[in-house]
PDB file of C-alpha atoms in Angstrom:
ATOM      1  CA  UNK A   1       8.576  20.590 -10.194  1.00  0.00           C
ATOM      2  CA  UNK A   2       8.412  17.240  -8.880  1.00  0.00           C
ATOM      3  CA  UNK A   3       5.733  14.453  -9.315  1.00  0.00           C
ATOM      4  CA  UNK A   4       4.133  14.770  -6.025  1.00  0.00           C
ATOM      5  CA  UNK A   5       2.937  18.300  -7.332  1.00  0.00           C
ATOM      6  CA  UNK A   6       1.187  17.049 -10.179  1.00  0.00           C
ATOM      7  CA  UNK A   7      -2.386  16.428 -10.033  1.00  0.00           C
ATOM      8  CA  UNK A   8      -4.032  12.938 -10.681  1.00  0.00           C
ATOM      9  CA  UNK A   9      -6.006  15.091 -13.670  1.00  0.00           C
ATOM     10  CA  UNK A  10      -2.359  16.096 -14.970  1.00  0.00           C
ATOM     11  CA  UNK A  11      -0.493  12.955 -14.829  1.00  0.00           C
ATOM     12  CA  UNK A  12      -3.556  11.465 -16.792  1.00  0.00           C
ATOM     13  CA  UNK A  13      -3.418  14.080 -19.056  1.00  0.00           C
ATOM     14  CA  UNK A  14       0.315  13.529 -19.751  1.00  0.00           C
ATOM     15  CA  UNK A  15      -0.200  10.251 -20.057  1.00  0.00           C
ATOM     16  CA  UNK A  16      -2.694  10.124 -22.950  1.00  0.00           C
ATOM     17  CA  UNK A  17      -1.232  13.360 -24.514  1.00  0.00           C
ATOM     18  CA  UNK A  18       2.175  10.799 -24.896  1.00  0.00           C
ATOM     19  CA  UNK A  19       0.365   8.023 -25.641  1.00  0.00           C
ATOM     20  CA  UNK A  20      -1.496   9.757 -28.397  1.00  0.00           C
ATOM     21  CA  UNK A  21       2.122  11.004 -29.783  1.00  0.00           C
ATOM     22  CA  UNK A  22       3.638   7.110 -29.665  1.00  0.00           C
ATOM     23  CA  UNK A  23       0.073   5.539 -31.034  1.00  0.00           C
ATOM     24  CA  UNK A  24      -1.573   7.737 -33.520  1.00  0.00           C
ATOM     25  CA  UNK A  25      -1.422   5.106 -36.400  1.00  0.00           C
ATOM     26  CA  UNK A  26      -3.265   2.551 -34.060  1.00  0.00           C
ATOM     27  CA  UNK A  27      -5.644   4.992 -32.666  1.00  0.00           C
ATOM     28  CA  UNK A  28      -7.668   7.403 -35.498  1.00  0.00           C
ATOM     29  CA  UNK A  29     -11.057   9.138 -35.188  1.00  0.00           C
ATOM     30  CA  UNK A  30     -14.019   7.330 -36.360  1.00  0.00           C
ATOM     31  CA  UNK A  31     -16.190   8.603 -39.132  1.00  0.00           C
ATOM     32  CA  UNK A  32     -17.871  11.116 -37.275  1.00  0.00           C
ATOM     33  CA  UNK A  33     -14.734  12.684 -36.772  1.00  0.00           C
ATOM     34  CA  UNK A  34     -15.122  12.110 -33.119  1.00  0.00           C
ATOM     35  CA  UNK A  35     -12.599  10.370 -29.992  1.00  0.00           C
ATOM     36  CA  UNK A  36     -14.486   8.693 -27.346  1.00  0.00           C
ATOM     37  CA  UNK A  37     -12.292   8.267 -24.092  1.00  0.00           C
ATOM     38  CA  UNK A  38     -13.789   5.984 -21.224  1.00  0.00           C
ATOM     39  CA  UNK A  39     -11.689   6.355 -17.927  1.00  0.00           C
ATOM     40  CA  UNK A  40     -11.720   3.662 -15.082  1.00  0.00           C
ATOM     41  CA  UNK A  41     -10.133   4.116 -12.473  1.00  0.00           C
ATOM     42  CA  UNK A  42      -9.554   2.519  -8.915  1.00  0.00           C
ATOM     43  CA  UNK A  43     -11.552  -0.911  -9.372  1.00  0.00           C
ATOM     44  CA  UNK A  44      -9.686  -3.147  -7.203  1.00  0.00           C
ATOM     45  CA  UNK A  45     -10.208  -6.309  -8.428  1.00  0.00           C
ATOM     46  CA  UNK A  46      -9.944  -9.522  -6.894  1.00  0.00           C
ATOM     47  CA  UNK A  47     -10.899  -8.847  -3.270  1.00  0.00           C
ATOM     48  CA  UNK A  48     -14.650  -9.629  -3.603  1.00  0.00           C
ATOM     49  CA  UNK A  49     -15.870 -12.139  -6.233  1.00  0.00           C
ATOM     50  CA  UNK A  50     -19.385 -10.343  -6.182  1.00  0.00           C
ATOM     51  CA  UNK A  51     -18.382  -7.146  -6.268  1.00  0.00           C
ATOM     52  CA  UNK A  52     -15.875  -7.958  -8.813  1.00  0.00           C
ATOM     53  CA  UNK A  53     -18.508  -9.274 -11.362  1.00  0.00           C
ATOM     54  CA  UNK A  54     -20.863  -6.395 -10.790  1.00  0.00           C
ATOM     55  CA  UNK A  55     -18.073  -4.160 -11.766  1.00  0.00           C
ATOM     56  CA  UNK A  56     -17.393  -6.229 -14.685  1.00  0.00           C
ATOM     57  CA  UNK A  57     -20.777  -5.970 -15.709  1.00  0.00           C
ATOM     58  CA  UNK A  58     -20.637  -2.244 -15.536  1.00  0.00           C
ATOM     59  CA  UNK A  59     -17.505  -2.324 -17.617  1.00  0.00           C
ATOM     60  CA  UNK A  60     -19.343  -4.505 -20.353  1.00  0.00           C
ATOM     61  CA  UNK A  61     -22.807  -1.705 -20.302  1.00  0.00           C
ATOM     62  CA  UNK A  62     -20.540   1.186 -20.467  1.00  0.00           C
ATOM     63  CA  UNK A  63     -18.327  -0.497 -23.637  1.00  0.00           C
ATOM     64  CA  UNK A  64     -21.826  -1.776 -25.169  1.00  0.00           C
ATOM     65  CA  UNK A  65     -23.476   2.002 -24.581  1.00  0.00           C
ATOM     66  CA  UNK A  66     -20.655   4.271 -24.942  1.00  0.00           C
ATOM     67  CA  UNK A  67     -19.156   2.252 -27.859  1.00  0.00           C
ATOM     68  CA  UNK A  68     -15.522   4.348 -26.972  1.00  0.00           C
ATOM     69  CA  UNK A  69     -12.392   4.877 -29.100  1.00  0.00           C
ATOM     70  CA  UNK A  70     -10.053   4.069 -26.162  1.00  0.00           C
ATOM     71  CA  UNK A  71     -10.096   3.120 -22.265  1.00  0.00           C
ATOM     72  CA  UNK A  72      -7.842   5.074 -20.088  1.00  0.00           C
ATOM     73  CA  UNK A  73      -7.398   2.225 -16.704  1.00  0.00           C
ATOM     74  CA  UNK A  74      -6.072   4.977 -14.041  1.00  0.00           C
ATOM     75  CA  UNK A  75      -4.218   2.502 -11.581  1.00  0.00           C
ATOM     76  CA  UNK A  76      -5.422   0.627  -8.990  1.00  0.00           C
ATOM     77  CA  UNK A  77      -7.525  -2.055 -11.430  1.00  0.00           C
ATOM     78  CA  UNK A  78      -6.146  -4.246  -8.674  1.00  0.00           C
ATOM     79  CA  UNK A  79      -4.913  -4.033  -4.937  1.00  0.00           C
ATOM     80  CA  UNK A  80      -2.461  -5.592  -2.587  1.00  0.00           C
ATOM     81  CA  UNK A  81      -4.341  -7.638  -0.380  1.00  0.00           C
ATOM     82  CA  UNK A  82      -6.443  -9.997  -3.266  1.00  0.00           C
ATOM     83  CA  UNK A  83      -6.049 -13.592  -3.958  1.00  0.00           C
ATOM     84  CA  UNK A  84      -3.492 -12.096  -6.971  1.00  0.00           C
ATOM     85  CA  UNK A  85      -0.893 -12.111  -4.580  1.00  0.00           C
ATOM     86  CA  UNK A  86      -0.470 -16.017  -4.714  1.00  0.00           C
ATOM     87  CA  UNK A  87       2.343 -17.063  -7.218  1.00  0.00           C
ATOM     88  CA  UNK A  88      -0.103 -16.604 -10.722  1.00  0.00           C
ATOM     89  CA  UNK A  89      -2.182 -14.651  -9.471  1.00  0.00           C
ATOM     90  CA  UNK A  90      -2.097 -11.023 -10.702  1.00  0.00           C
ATOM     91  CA  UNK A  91      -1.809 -12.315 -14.347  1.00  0.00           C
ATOM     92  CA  UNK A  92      -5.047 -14.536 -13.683  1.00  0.00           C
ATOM     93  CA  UNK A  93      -7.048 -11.170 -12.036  1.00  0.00           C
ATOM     94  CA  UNK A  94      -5.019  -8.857 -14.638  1.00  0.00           C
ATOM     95  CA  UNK A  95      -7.283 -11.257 -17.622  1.00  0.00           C
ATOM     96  CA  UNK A  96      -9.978 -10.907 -15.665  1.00  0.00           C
ATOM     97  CA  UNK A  97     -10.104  -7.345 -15.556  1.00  0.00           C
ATOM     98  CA  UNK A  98      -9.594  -6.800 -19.040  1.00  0.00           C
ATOM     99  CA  UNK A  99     -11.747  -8.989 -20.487  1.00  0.00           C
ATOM    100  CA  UNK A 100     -14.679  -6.465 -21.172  1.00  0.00           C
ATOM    101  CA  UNK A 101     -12.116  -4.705 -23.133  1.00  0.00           C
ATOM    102  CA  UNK A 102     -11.155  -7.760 -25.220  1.00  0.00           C
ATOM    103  CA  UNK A 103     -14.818  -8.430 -25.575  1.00  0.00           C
ATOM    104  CA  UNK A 104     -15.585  -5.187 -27.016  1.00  0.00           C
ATOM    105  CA  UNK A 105     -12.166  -5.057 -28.957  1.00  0.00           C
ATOM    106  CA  UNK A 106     -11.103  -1.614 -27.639  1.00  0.00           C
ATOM    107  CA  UNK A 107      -7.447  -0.445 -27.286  1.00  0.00           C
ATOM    108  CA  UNK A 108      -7.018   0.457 -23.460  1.00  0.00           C
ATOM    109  CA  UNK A 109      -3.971   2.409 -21.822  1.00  0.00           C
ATOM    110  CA  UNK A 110      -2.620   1.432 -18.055  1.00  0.00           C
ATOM    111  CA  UNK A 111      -1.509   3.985 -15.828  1.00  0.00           C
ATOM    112  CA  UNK A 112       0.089   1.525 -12.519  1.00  0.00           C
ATOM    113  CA  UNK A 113      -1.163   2.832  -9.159  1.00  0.00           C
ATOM    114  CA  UNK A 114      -0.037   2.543  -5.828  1.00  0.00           C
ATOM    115  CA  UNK A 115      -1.622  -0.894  -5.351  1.00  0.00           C
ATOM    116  CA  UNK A 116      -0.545  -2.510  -8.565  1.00  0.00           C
ATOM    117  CA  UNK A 117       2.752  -3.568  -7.501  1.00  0.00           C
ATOM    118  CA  UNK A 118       2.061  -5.258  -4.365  1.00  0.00           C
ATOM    119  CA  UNK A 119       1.275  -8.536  -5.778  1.00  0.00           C
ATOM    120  CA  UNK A 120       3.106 -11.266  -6.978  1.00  0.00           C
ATOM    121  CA  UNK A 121       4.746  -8.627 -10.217  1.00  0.00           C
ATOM    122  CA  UNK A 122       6.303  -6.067  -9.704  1.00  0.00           C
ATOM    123  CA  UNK A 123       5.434  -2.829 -11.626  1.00  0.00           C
ATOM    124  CA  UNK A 124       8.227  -3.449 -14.648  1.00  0.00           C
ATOM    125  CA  UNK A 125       6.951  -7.249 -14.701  1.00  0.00           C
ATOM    126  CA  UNK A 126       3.002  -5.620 -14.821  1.00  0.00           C
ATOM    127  CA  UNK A 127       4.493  -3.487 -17.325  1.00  0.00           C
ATOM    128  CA  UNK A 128       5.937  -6.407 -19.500  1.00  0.00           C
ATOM    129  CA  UNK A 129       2.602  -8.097 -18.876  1.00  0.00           C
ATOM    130  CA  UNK A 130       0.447  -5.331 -20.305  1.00  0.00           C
ATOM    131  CA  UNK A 131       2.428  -5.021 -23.201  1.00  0.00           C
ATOM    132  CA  UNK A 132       1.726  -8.613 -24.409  1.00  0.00           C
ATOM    133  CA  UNK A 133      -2.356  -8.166 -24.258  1.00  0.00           C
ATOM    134  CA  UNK A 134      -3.148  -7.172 -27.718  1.00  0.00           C
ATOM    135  CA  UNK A 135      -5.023  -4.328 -26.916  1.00  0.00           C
ATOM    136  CA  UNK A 136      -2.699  -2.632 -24.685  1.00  0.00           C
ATOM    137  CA  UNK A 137      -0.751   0.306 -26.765  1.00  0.00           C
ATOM    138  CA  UNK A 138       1.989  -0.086 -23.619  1.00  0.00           C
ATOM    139  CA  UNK A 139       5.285  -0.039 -25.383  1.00  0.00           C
ATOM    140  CA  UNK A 140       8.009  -1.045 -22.633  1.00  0.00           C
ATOM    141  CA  UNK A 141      11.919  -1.071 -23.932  1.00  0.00           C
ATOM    142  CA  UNK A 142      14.213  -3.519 -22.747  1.00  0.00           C
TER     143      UNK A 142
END
């Protein structure tokens, strides 16, 4: 079977079910005995400064309400044709986007999508980049 069969739904699936296998002593139940996932997915960041702090916002209420265990970031948090493209850039947007997860101090996994890699990183260098922030639970081998 190859890849292009998959589903989005499956590929997300596989990709938390192998997270959870690599993770599990960073990423436990809380006391209710309960695992909150938040998925985001597809917010293209950097293109419109307004539009890129409403989302934000809307990243902060759903942390502050939903209070989740983990963030599953489906690909596309940015896209090809935003200021990230400059020399800097996708590491300065990259911050940007995650800082409602740093805020809220919860662990997020990064699925790349197809407009992640058309900045100034390619998808191994986004790779290396996300596995620096401290709550990413990327592990990339050398």
């Amino acid at each position: 079977m190859s890849p292009k069969t998959f589903s989005k739904t499956s590929l997300i699936f596989l990709f938390l079910s192998s997270l959870f296998l690599t993770t599990i002593s960073s990423l436990q139940f809380n006391e209710n005995g309960e695992f909150t996932i938040v998925q985001l997915t597809d917010t293209h960041f950097c293109i419109n400064k307004d539009a890129d702090q409403r989302t934000r916002e809307l990243h902060r209420k759903i942390l502050k309400d939903i209070k989740p265990d983990f963030v599953a970031i489906s690909g596309d948090g940015l896209t090809g044709s935003g200021s990230w493209t400059t020399p800097g850039g996708f590491e300065t947007c990259w911050e940007y986007m995650l800082q409602p997860m740093l805020e809220a101090q919860v662990p997020y996994g990064y699925i790349l999508g197809n407009h992640d890699g058309e900045g100034d990183l390619d998808r191994f260098q986004i790779a290396k980049l996300d596995q620096k922030h401290p709550l990413s639970i990327r592990r990339v081998s050398e």
